[in-house]
Amino acid sequence: DTAVSQTPKYLVTQMGNDKSIKCEQNLGHDTMYWYKQDSKKFLKIMFSYNNKELIINETVPNRFSPKSPDKAHLNLHINSLELGDSAVYFCASNQRGGPGELFFGEGSRLTVL
Amino acid sequence: AQSVSQHNHHVILSEAASLELGCNYSYGGTVNLFWYVQYPGQHLQLLLKYFSGDPLVKGIKGFEAEFIKSKFSFNLRKPSVQWSDTAEYFCAVNALTGGGNKLTFGTGTQLKVEL
């Protein structure tokens, strides 16, 4: 069983479209994250939710809207996609109050044409 | 806010060579430290971690790292690399501020091991 699973793994779309990426974890963690990895492999945190509550919201365009229906799921919706949104988006989870080790999903590669 | 520096951006080694990747962080308080590895086309996997105790920690696949508090460093080492170690390596720091976990990553080091 995959601990942190993301769908879709690959997404190719046109500029201006709206798309969503979904993430689910079965580790029993209470905190989930979205990270963006750009073409230079730089990893930057975007959002974090703890028990459905937004706790980290970095400087991200408001075209990006996360949603956490429960502590095991964290989705990312992106409106009006731009070329610069092309990246690999990683979902991760851990337990708040723990040592901080993150468990990552396999990533969703988004290509905006 | 904490930051993490990885000084080597690209490293090329021959098989059996020894490896040391530098990692320095800036935060004066208590930290937990991690090294993650990302093989080509794959997700990040934990290589090793330091929480407390012995500053020399051993991870998977023969990797180890040493926490030197006075130098704010957590360098990764392996005595003899293999071709299969070709990957991107990320150092990460979790500053224990009580405000929730926020892992800050370094910019990564791309390691290429040649046969």
JSON list of C-alpha atoms in Angstrom, two decimals:
[
{"chain": "A", "resi": 1, "resn": "ASP", "atom": "CA", "xyz": [0.00, 0.00, 0.00]},
{"chain": "A", "resi": 2, "resn": "THR", "atom": "CA", "xyz": [1.30, 3.41, -0.97]},
{"chain": "A", "resi": 3, "resn": "ALA", "atom": "CA", "xyz": [1.60, 5.59, 2.14]},
{"chain": "A", "resi": 4, "resn": "VAL", "atom": "CA", "xyz": [1.17, 8.96, 0.42]},
{"chain": "A", "resi": 5, "resn": "SER", "atom": "CA", "xyz": [-0.49, 8.79, -2.96]},
{"chain": "A", "resi": 6, "resn": "GLN", "atom": "CA", "xyz": [-1.08, 11.57, -5.47]},
{"chain": "A", "resi": 7, "resn": "THR", "atom": "CA", "xyz": [-3.16, 11.74, -8.59]},
{"chain": "A", "resi": 8, "resn": "PRO", "atom": "CA", "xyz": [-2.57, 12.40, -11.36]},
{"chain": "A", "resi": 9, "resn": "LYS", "atom": "CA", "xyz": [1.14, 11.65, -11.73]},
{"chain": "A", "resi": 10, "resn": "TYR", "atom": "CA", "xyz": [1.34, 13.57, -14.97]},
{"chain": "A", "resi": 11, "resn": "LEU", "atom": "CA", "xyz": [-0.76, 16.49, -16.14]},
{"chain": "A", "resi": 12, "resn": "VAL", "atom": "CA", "xyz": [-0.34, 18.39, -19.40]},
{"chain": "A", "resi": 13, "resn": "THR", "atom": "CA", "xyz": [-2.65, 21.32, -20.00]},
{"chain": "A", "resi": 14, "resn": "GLN", "atom": "CA", "xyz": [-3.00, 24.65, -21.74]},
{"chain": "A", "resi": 15, "resn": "MET", "atom": "CA", "xyz": [-2.46, 28.08, -20.23]},
{"chain": "A", "resi": 16, "resn": "GLY", "atom": "CA", "xyz": [-5.58, 29.51, -18.68]},
{"chain": "A", "resi": 17, "resn": "ASN", "atom": "CA", "xyz": [-7.08, 26.15, -17.73]},
{"chain": "A", "resi": 18, "resn": "ASP", "atom": "CA", "xyz": [-8.02, 25.10, -14.20]},
{"chain": "A", "resi": 19, "resn": "LYS", "atom": "CA", "xyz": [-6.69, 21.82, -12.79]},
{"chain": "A", "resi": 20, "resn": "SER", "atom": "CA", "xyz": [-6.64, 19.89, -9.53]},
{"chain": "A", "resi": 21, "resn": "ILE", "atom": "CA", "xyz": [-4.21, 17.48, -7.91]},
{"chain": "A", "resi": 22, "resn": "LYS", "atom": "CA", "xyz": [-5.33, 15.13, -5.17]},
{"chain": "A", "resi": 23, "resn": "CYS", "atom": "CA", "xyz": [-3.40, 13.62, -2.29]},
{"chain": "A", "resi": 24, "resn": "GLU", "atom": "CA", "xyz": [-4.25, 10.96, 0.24]},
{"chain": "A", "resi": 25, "resn": "GLN", "atom": "CA", "xyz": [-2.21, 9.48, 3.07]},
{"chain": "A", "resi": 26, "resn": "ASN", "atom": "CA", "xyz": [-2.88, 6.31, 5.05]},
{"chain": "A", "resi": 27, "resn": "LEU", "atom": "CA", "xyz": [-0.22, 6.84, 7.70]},
{"chain": "A", "resi": 28, "resn": "GLY", "atom": "CA", "xyz": [-2.60, 8.28, 10.27]},
{"chain": "A", "resi": 29, "resn": "HIS", "atom": "CA", "xyz": [-0.78, 11.62, 10.22]},
{"chain": "A", "resi": 30, "resn": "ASP", "atom": "CA", "xyz": [-2.59, 14.81, 11.13]},
{"chain": "A", "resi": 31, "resn": "THR", "atom": "CA", "xyz": [-0.60, 17.24, 8.99]},
{"chain": "A", "resi": 32, "resn": "MET", "atom": "CA", "xyz": [-0.23, 17.42, 5.23]},
{"chain": "A", "resi": 33, "resn": "TYR", "atom": "CA", "xyz": [1.78, 19.65, 2.94]},
{"chain": "A", "resi": 34, "resn": "TRP", "atom": "CA", "xyz": [2.18, 20.75, -0.64]},
{"chain": "A", "resi": 35, "resn": "TYR", "atom": "CA", "xyz": [5.69, 21.41, -1.93]},
{"chain": "A", "resi": 36, "resn": "LYS", "atom": "CA", "xyz": [6.63, 22.73, -5.37]},
{"chain": "A", "resi": 37, "resn": "GLN", "atom": "CA", "xyz": [9.82, 21.55, -7.04]},
{"chain": "A", "resi": 38, "resn": "ASP", "atom": "CA", "xyz": [10.92, 23.71, -9.94]},
{"chain": "A", "resi": 39, "resn": "SER", "atom": "CA", "xyz": [13.09, 22.82, -12.92]},
{"chain": "A", "resi": 40, "resn": "LYS", "atom": "CA", "xyz": [16.23, 23.45, -10.86]},
{"chain": "A", "resi": 41, "resn": "LYS", "atom": "CA", "xyz": [15.05, 20.91, -8.29]},
{"chain": "A", "resi": 42, "resn": "PHE", "atom": "CA", "xyz": [14.49, 23.59, -5.67]},
{"chain": "A", "resi": 43, "resn": "LEU", "atom": "CA", "xyz": [11.85, 22.52, -3.13]},
{"chain": "A", "resi": 44, "resn": "LYS", "atom": "CA", "xyz": [9.60, 25.18, -1.71]},
{"chain": "A", "resi": 45, "resn": "ILE", "atom": "CA", "xyz": [6.76, 24.70, 0.74]},
{"chain": "A", "resi": 46, "resn": "MET", "atom": "CA", "xyz": [3.42, 26.09, -0.39]},
{"chain": "A", "resi": 47, "resn": "PHE", "atom": "CA", "xyz": [0.81, 25.06, 2.14]},
{"chain": "A", "resi": 48, "resn": "SER", "atom": "CA", "xyz": [0.28, 22.95, 5.20]},
{"chain": "A", "resi": 49, "resn": "TYR", "atom": "CA", "xyz": [-2.90, 21.73, 6.85]},
{"chain": "A", "resi": 50, "resn": "ASN", "atom": "CA", "xyz": [-3.29, 20.29, 10.32]},
{"chain": "A", "resi": 51, "resn": "ASN", "atom": "CA", "xyz": [-6.57, 18.49, 10.94]},
{"chain": "A", "resi": 52, "resn": "LYS", "atom": "CA", "xyz": [-8.24, 20.39, 8.11]},
{"chain": "A", "resi": 53, "resn": "GLU", "atom": "CA", "xyz": [-6.92, 23.74, 9.38]},
{"chain": "A", "resi": 54, "resn": "LEU", "atom": "CA", "xyz": [-4.54, 25.81, 7.26]},
{"chain": "A", "resi": 55, "resn": "ILE", "atom": "CA", "xyz": [-1.37, 26.41, 9.29]},
{"chain": "A", "resi": 56, "resn": "ILE", "atom": "CA", "xyz": [1.23, 27.32, 6.70]},
{"chain": "A", "resi": 57, "resn": "ASN", "atom": "CA", "xyz": [0.48, 29.55, 3.74]},
{"chain": "A", "resi": 58, "resn": "GLU", "atom": "CA", "xyz": [3.61, 30.76, 2.02]},
{"chain": "A", "resi": 59, "resn": "THR", "atom": "CA", "xyz": [3.69, 33.48, -0.56]},
{"chain": "A", "resi": 60, "resn": "VAL", "atom": "CA", "xyz": [1.73, 31.73, -3.25]},
{"chain": "A", "resi": 61, "resn": "PRO", "atom": "CA", "xyz": [-0.56, 33.35, -5.88]},
{"chain": "A", "resi": 62, "resn": "ASN", "atom": "CA", "xyz": [-4.19, 33.15, -4.88]},
{"chain": "A", "resi": 63, "resn": "ARG", "atom": "CA", "xyz": [-4.81, 31.15, -8.04]},
{"chain": "A", "resi": 64, "resn": "PHE", "atom": "CA", "xyz": [-3.66, 28.23, -5.88]},
{"chain": "A", "resi": 65, "resn": "SER", "atom": "CA", "xyz": [-6.30, 27.04, -3.46]},
{"chain": "A", "resi": 66, "resn": "PRO", "atom": "CA", "xyz": [-5.72, 24.06, -1.19]},
{"chain": "A", "resi": 67, "resn": "LYS", "atom": "CA", "xyz": [-8.54, 22.14, 0.36]},
{"chain": "A", "resi": 68, "resn": "SER", "atom": "CA", "xyz": [-8.49, 19.51, 3.07]},
{"chain": "A", "resi": 69, "resn": "PRO", "atom": "CA", "xyz": [-11.80, 17.67, 3.51]},
{"chain": "A", "resi": 70, "resn": "ASP", "atom": "CA", "xyz": [-10.30, 15.57, 6.30]},
{"chain": "A", "resi": 71, "resn": "LYS", "atom": "CA", "xyz": [-6.89, 15.00, 7.81]},
{"chain": "A", "resi": 72, "resn": "ALA", "atom": "CA", "xyz": [-6.09, 12.19, 5.39]},
{"chain": "A", "resi": 73, "resn": "HIS", "atom": "CA", "xyz": [-6.71, 14.22, 2.24]},
{"chain": "A", "resi": 74, "resn": "LEU", "atom": "CA", "xyz": [-5.25, 17.40, 0.83]},
{"chain": "A", "resi": 75, "resn": "ASN", "atom": "CA", "xyz": [-6.12, 18.66, -2.62]},
{"chain": "A", "resi": 76, "resn": "LEU", "atom": "CA", "xyz": [-4.64, 21.49, -4.64]},
{"chain": "A", "resi": 77, "resn": "HIS", "atom": "CA", "xyz": [-6.68, 23.43, -7.17]},
{"chain": "A", "resi": 78, "resn": "ILE", "atom": "CA", "xyz": [-4.99, 25.81, -9.56]},
{"chain": "A", "resi": 79, "resn": "ASN", "atom": "CA", "xyz": [-6.94, 28.39, -11.53]},
{"chain": "A", "resi": 80, "resn": "SER", "atom": "CA", "xyz": [-5.87, 30.15, -14.71]},
{"chain": "A", "resi": 81, "resn": "LEU", "atom": "CA", "xyz": [-2.70, 28.13, -15.15]},
{"chain": "A", "resi": 82, "resn": "GLU", "atom": "CA", "xyz": [0.43, 29.94, -16.28]},
{"chain": "A", "resi": 83, "resn": "LEU", "atom": "CA", "xyz": [3.63, 28.70, -17.88]},
{"chain": "A", "resi": 84, "resn": "GLY", "atom": "CA", "xyz": [5.52, 29.31, -14.63]},
{"chain": "A", "resi": 85, "resn": "ASP", "atom": "CA", "xyz": [3.27, 26.86, -12.83]},
{"chain": "A", "resi": 86, "resn": "SER", "atom": "CA", "xyz": [5.02, 24.01, -14.63]},
{"chain": "A", "resi": 87, "resn": "ALA", "atom": "CA", "xyz": [6.74, 22.00, -11.91]},
{"chain": "A", "resi": 88, "resn": "VAL", "atom": "CA", "xyz": [6.53, 18.83, -9.91]},
{"chain": "A", "resi": 89, "resn": "TYR", "atom": "CA", "xyz": [4.15, 19.16, -6.98]},
{"chain": "A", "resi": 90, "resn": "PHE", "atom": "CA", "xyz": [4.84, 16.92, -4.01]},
{"chain": "A", "resi": 91, "resn": "CYS", "atom": "CA", "xyz": [2.40, 16.09, -1.28]},
{"chain": "A", "resi": 92, "resn": "ALA", "atom": "CA", "xyz": [3.83, 15.12, 2.10]},
{"chain": "A", "resi": 93, "resn": "SER", "atom": "CA", "xyz": [2.59, 14.29, 5.56]},
{"chain": "A", "resi": 94, "resn": "ASN", "atom": "CA", "xyz": [3.76, 13.97, 9.14]},
{"chain": "A", "resi": 95, "resn": "GLN", "atom": "CA", "xyz": [2.51, 14.19, 12.70]},
{"chain": "A", "resi": 96, "resn": "ARG", "atom": "CA", "xyz": [2.39, 17.62, 14.33]},
{"chain": "A", "resi": 97, "resn": "GLY", "atom": "CA", "xyz": [4.53, 17.76, 17.41]},
{"chain": "A", "resi": 98, "resn": "GLY", "atom": "CA", "xyz": [6.72, 15.00, 16.07]},
{"chain": "A", "resi": 99, "resn": "PRO", "atom": "CA", "xyz": [10.33, 15.33, 14.95]},
{"chain": "A", "resi": 100, "resn": "GLY", "atom": "CA", "xyz": [9.39, 16.74, 11.58]},
{"chain": "A", "resi": 101, "resn": "GLU", "atom": "CA", "xyz": [10.25, 13.86, 9.27]},
{"chain": "A", "resi": 102, "resn": "LEU", "atom": "CA", "xyz": [8.20, 14.16, 6.12]},
{"chain": "A", "resi": 103, "resn": "PHE", "atom": "CA", "xyz": [6.78, 11.30, 4.10]},
{"chain": "A", "resi": 104, "resn": "PHE", "atom": "CA", "xyz": [6.46, 12.24, 0.46]},
{"chain": "A", "resi": 105, "resn": "GLY", "atom": "CA", "xyz": [4.17, 11.20, -2.32]},
{"chain": "A", "resi": 106, "resn": "GLU", "atom": "CA", "xyz": [5.55, 10.34, -5.74]},
{"chain": "A", "resi": 107, "resn": "GLY", "atom": "CA", "xyz": [4.86, 13.77, -7.16]},
{"chain": "A", "resi": 108, "resn": "SER", "atom": "CA", "xyz": [2.59, 15.18, -9.82]},
{"chain": "A", "resi": 109, "resn": "ARG", "atom": "CA", "xyz": [4.39, 16.61, -12.82]},
{"chain": "A", "resi": 110, "resn": "LEU", "atom": "CA", "xyz": [2.42, 19.53, -14.22]},
{"chain": "A", "resi": 111, "resn": "THR", "atom": "CA", "xyz": [3.30, 20.88, -17.66]},
{"chain": "A", "resi": 112, "resn": "VAL", "atom": "CA", "xyz": [1.57, 24.04, -18.84]},
{"chain": "A", "resi": 113, "resn": "LEU", "atom": "CA", "xyz": [1.79, 24.69, -22.58]},
{"chain": "B", "resi": 1, "resn": "ALA", "atom": "CA", "xyz": [13.57, 31.97, 9.94]},
{"chain": "B", "resi": 2, "resn": "GLN", "atom": "CA", "xyz": [15.90, 29.09, 9.36]},
{"chain": "B", "resi": 3, "resn": "SER", "atom": "CA", "xyz": [17.81, 28.60, 6.12]},
{"chain": "B", "resi": 4, "resn": "VAL", "atom": "CA", "xyz": [19.83, 25.74, 4.73]},
{"chain": "B", "resi": 5, "resn": "SER", "atom": "CA", "xyz": [22.88, 25.97, 2.48]},
{"chain": "B", "resi": 6, "resn": "GLN", "atom": "CA", "xyz": [24.28, 23.21, 0.35]},
{"chain": "B", "resi": 7, "resn": "HIS", "atom": "CA", "xyz": [27.51, 24.43, -1.14]},
{"chain": "B", "resi": 8, "resn": "ASN", "atom": "CA", "xyz": [28.06, 21.73, -3.73]},
{"chain": "B", "resi": 9, "resn": "HIS", "atom": "CA", "xyz": [25.48, 22.01, -6.47]},
{"chain": "B", "resi": 10, "resn": "HIS", "atom": "CA", "xyz": [26.95, 19.43, -8.83]},
{"chain": "B", "resi": 11, "resn": "VAL", "atom": "CA", "xyz": [29.35, 16.67, -7.88]},
{"chain": "B", "resi": 12, "resn": "ILE", "atom": "CA", "xyz": [30.83, 14.11, -10.25]},
{"chain": "B", "resi": 13, "resn": "LEU", "atom": "CA", "xyz": [32.70, 11.13, -8.84]},
{"chain": "B", "resi": 14, "resn": "SER", "atom": "CA", "xyz": [34.03, 7.85, -10.07]},
{"chain": "B", "resi": 15, "resn": "GLU", "atom": "CA", "xyz": [32.80, 4.64, -8.54]},
{"chain": "B", "resi": 16, "resn": "ALA", "atom": "CA", "xyz": [34.55, 3.76, -5.27]},
{"chain": "B", "resi": 17, "resn": "ALA", "atom": "CA", "xyz": [35.46, 7.39, -4.59]},
{"chain": "B", "resi": 18, "resn": "SER", "atom": "CA", "xyz": [34.57, 8.86, -1.22]},
{"chain": "B", "resi": 19, "resn": "LEU", "atom": "CA", "xyz": [31.78, 11.37, -0.92]},
{"chain": "B", "resi": 20, "resn": "GLU", "atom": "CA", "xyz": [31.20, 14.32, 1.34]},
{"chain": "B", "resi": 21, "resn": "LEU", "atom": "CA", "xyz": [28.34, 16.76, 0.74]},
{"chain": "B", "resi": 22, "resn": "GLY", "atom": "CA", "xyz": [28.22, 19.91, 2.79]},
{"chain": "B", "resi": 23, "resn": "CYS", "atom": "CA", "xyz": [25.17, 21.24, 4.61]},
{"chain": "B", "resi": 24, "resn": "ASN", "atom": "CA", "xyz": [25.01, 24.27, 6.86]},
{"chain": "B", "resi": 25, "resn": "TYR", "atom": "CA", "xyz": [21.97, 25.78, 8.49]},
{"chain": "B", "resi": 26, "resn": "SER", "atom": "CA", "xyz": [21.21, 29.03, 10.23]},
{"chain": "B", "resi": 27, "resn": "TYR", "atom": "CA", "xyz": [19.16, 28.74, 13.39]},
{"chain": "B", "resi": 28, "resn": "GLY", "atom": "CA", "xyz": [20.35, 29.18, 16.92]},
{"chain": "B", "resi": 29, "resn": "GLY", "atom": "CA", "xyz": [17.93, 26.87, 18.66]},
{"chain": "B", "resi": 30, "resn": "THR", "atom": "CA", "xyz": [17.22, 23.16, 18.69]},
{"chain": "B", "resi": 31, "resn": "VAL", "atom": "CA", "xyz": [16.90, 21.49, 15.33]},
{"chain": "B", "resi": 32, "resn": "ASN", "atom": "CA", "xyz": [16.16, 18.15, 13.80]},
{"chain": "B", "resi": 33, "resn": "LEU", "atom": "CA", "xyz": [18.20, 17.41, 10.70]},
{"chain": "B", "resi": 34, "resn": "PHE", "atom": "CA", "xyz": [17.56, 15.25, 7.68]},
{"chain": "B", "resi": 35, "resn": "TRP", "atom": "CA", "xyz": [19.08, 14.12, 4.44]},
{"chain": "B", "resi": 36, "resn": "TYR", "atom": "CA", "xyz": [16.73, 13.07, 1.67]},
{"chain": "B", "resi": 37, "resn": "VAL", "atom": "CA", "xyz": [17.62, 11.44, -1.64]},
{"chain": "B", "resi": 38, "resn": "GLN", "atom": "CA", "xyz": [15.72, 11.77, -4.89]},
{"chain": "B", "resi": 39, "resn": "TYR", "atom": "CA", "xyz": [16.62, 9.22, -7.56]},
{"chain": "B", "resi": 40, "resn": "PRO", "atom": "CA", "xyz": [15.94, 10.28, -11.16]},
{"chain": "B", "resi": 41, "resn": "GLY", "atom": "CA", "xyz": [12.22, 10.57, -11.76]},
{"chain": "B", "resi": 42, "resn": "GLN", "atom": "CA", "xyz": [11.30, 9.51, -8.25]},
{"chain": "B", "resi": 43, "resn": "HIS", "atom": "CA", "xyz": [10.06, 11.10, -5.04]},
{"chain": "B", "resi": 44, "resn": "LEU", "atom": "CA", "xyz": [12.10, 12.08, -2.03]},
{"chain": "B", "resi": 45, "resn": "GLN", "atom": "CA", "xyz": [13.12, 9.32, 0.33]},
{"chain": "B", "resi": 46, "resn": "LEU", "atom": "CA", "xyz": [14.65, 9.67, 3.76]},
{"chain": "B", "resi": 47, "resn": "LEU", "atom": "CA", "xyz": [18.33, 8.78, 3.85]},
{"chain": "B", "resi": 48, "resn": "LEU", "atom": "CA", "xyz": [19.01, 9.52, 7.50]},
{"chain": "B", "resi": 49, "resn": "LYS", "atom": "CA", "xyz": [18.00, 11.81, 10.34]},
{"chain": "B", "resi": 50, "resn": "TYR", "atom": "CA", "xyz": [19.36, 13.35, 13.51]},
{"chain": "B", "resi": 51, "resn": "PHE", "atom": "CA", "xyz": [17.18, 14.19, 16.49]},
{"chain": "B", "resi": 52, "resn": "SER", "atom": "CA", "xyz": [19.49, 13.93, 19.49]},
{"chain": "B", "resi": 53, "resn": "GLY", "atom": "CA", "xyz": [22.22, 11.78, 21.01]},
{"chain": "B", "resi": 54, "resn": "ASP", "atom": "CA", "xyz": [25.22, 10.54, 19.06]},
{"chain": "B", "resi": 55, "resn": "PRO", "atom": "CA", "xyz": [26.04, 13.24, 16.50]},
{"chain": "B", "resi": 56, "resn": "LEU", "atom": "CA", "xyz": [27.24, 10.63, 14.02]},
{"chain": "B", "resi": 57, "resn": "VAL", "atom": "CA", "xyz": [24.20, 9.03, 12.47]},
{"chain": "B", "resi": 58, "resn": "LYS", "atom": "CA", "xyz": [24.10, 6.16, 10.06]},
{"chain": "B", "resi": 59, "resn": "GLY", "atom": "CA", "xyz": [21.50, 5.83, 7.36]},
{"chain": "B", "resi": 60, "resn": "ILE", "atom": "CA", "xyz": [20.60, 3.49, 4.58]},
{"chain": "B", "resi": 61, "resn": "LYS", "atom": "CA", "xyz": [22.92, 2.32, 1.81]},
{"chain": "B", "resi": 62, "resn": "GLY", "atom": "CA", "xyz": [26.11, 3.04, 3.74]},
{"chain": "B", "resi": 63, "resn": "PHE", "atom": "CA", "xyz": [25.52, 6.77, 4.16]},
{"chain": "B", "resi": 64, "resn": "GLU", "atom": "CA", "xyz": [26.31, 8.61, 7.37]},
{"chain": "B", "resi": 65, "resn": "ALA", "atom": "CA", "xyz": [26.21, 12.20, 8.54]},
{"chain": "B", "resi": 66, "resn": "GLU", "atom": "CA", "xyz": [27.81, 14.10, 11.37]},
{"chain": "B", "resi": 67, "resn": "PHE", "atom": "CA", "xyz": [26.10, 16.88, 13.28]},
{"chain": "B", "resi": 68, "resn": "ILE", "atom": "CA", "xyz": [28.59, 19.51, 14.45]},
{"chain": "B", "resi": 69, "resn": "LYS", "atom": "CA", "xyz": [26.61, 21.97, 16.51]},
{"chain": "B", "resi": 70, "resn": "SER", "atom": "CA", "xyz": [29.38, 24.55, 16.78]},
{"chain": "B", "resi": 71, "resn": "LYS", "atom": "CA", "xyz": [29.62, 24.71, 13.01]},
{"chain": "B", "resi": 72, "resn": "PHE", "atom": "CA", "xyz": [25.87, 24.48, 12.33]},
{"chain": "B", "resi": 73, "resn": "SER", "atom": "CA", "xyz": [26.71, 21.67, 9.94]},
{"chain": "B", "resi": 74, "resn": "PHE", "atom": "CA", "xyz": [25.33, 18.27, 9.03]},
{"chain": "B", "resi": 75, "resn": "ASN", "atom": "CA", "xyz": [27.56, 16.91, 6.27]},
{"chain": "B", "resi": 76, "resn": "LEU", "atom": "CA", "xyz": [26.72, 13.71, 4.45]},
{"chain": "B", "resi": 77, "resn": "ARG", "atom": "CA", "xyz": [29.42, 11.10, 3.80]},
{"chain": "B", "resi": 78, "resn": "LYS", "atom": "CA", "xyz": [29.89, 7.76, 2.13]},
{"chain": "B", "resi": 79, "resn": "PRO", "atom": "CA", "xyz": [33.27, 6.01, 1.99]},
{"chain": "B", "resi": 80, "resn": "SER", "atom": "CA", "xyz": [32.76, 4.42, -1.42]},
{"chain": "B", "resi": 81, "resn": "VAL", "atom": "CA", "xyz": [30.05, 5.52, -3.84]},
{"chain": "B", "resi": 82, "resn": "GLN", "atom": "CA", "xyz": [28.34, 3.32, -6.39]},
{"chain": "B", "resi": 83, "resn": "TRP", "atom": "CA", "xyz": [26.85, 4.12, -9.77]},
{"chain": "B", "resi": 84, "resn": "SER", "atom": "CA", "xyz": [23.41, 3.61, -8.23]},
{"chain": "B", "resi": 85, "resn": "ASP", "atom": "CA", "xyz": [24.03, 6.54, -5.87]},
{"chain": "B", "resi": 86, "resn": "THR", "atom": "CA", "xyz": [23.50, 8.92, -8.78]},
{"chain": "B", "resi": 87, "resn": "ALA", "atom": "CA", "xyz": [20.71, 11.16, -7.50]},
{"chain": "B", "resi": 88, "resn": "GLU", "atom": "CA", "xyz": [19.80, 14.54, -6.05]},
{"chain": "B", "resi": 89, "resn": "TYR", "atom": "CA", "xyz": [20.54, 14.94, -2.34]},
{"chain": "B", "resi": 90, "resn": "PHE", "atom": "CA", "xyz": [18.70, 17.38, -0.12]},
{"chain": "B", "resi": 91, "resn": "CYS", "atom": "CA", "xyz": [19.57, 18.52, 3.35]},
{"chain": "B", "resi": 92, "resn": "ALA", "atom": "CA", "xyz": [16.64, 19.68, 5.47]},
{"chain": "B", "resi": 93, "resn": "VAL", "atom": "CA", "xyz": [16.18, 21.33, 8.84]},
{"chain": "B", "resi": 94, "resn": "ASN", "atom": "CA", "xyz": [13.23, 21.41, 11.18]},
{"chain": "B", "resi": 95, "resn": "ALA", "atom": "CA", "xyz": [13.56, 24.19, 13.72]},
{"chain": "B", "resi": 96, "resn": "LEU", "atom": "CA", "xyz": [11.76, 23.15, 16.88]},
{"chain": "B", "resi": 97, "resn": "THR", "atom": "CA", "xyz": [9.90, 26.37, 17.59]},
{"chain": "B", "resi": 98, "resn": "GLY", "atom": "CA", "xyz": [6.69, 24.83, 18.83]},
{"chain": "B", "resi": 99, "resn": "GLY", "atom": "CA", "xyz": [4.79, 26.45, 16.03]},
{"chain": "B", "resi": 100, "resn": "GLY", "atom": "CA", "xyz": [4.37, 23.36, 13.96]},
{"chain": "B", "resi": 101, "resn": "ASN", "atom": "CA", "xyz": [6.71, 21.46, 11.71]},
{"chain": "B", "resi": 102, "resn": "LYS", "atom": "CA", "xyz": [8.14, 23.32, 8.77]},
{"chain": "B", "resi": 103, "resn": "LEU", "atom": "CA", "xyz": [10.93, 21.49, 7.06]},
{"chain": "B", "resi": 104, "resn": "THR", "atom": "CA", "xyz": [13.24, 23.84, 5.20]},
{"chain": "B", "resi": 105, "resn": "PHE", "atom": "CA", "xyz": [15.22, 22.29, 2.38]},
{"chain": "B", "resi": 106, "resn": "GLY", "atom": "CA", "xyz": [18.56, 23.20, 0.92]},
{"chain": "B", "resi": 107, "resn": "THR", "atom": "CA", "xyz": [18.88, 23.76, -2.81]},
{"chain": "B", "resi": 108, "resn": "GLY", "atom": "CA", "xyz": [20.06, 20.22, -3.39]},
{"chain": "B", "resi": 109, "resn": "THR", "atom": "CA", "xyz": [23.26, 18.61, -4.69]},
{"chain": "B", "resi": 110, "resn": "GLN", "atom": "CA", "xyz": [23.20, 16.64, -7.87]},
{"chain": "B", "resi": 111, "resn": "LEU", "atom": "CA", "xyz": [25.57, 13.68, -7.61]},
{"chain": "B", "resi": 112, "resn": "LYS", "atom": "CA", "xyz": [26.65, 11.81, -10.69]},
{"chain": "B", "resi": 113, "resn": "VAL", "atom": "CA", "xyz": [28.69, 8.67, -10.24]},
{"chain": "B", "resi": 114, "resn": "GLU", "atom": "CA", "xyz": [30.57, 7.49, -13.30]},
{"chain": "B", "resi": 115, "resn": "LEU", "atom": "CA", "xyz": [31.61, 3.92, -13.97]}
]
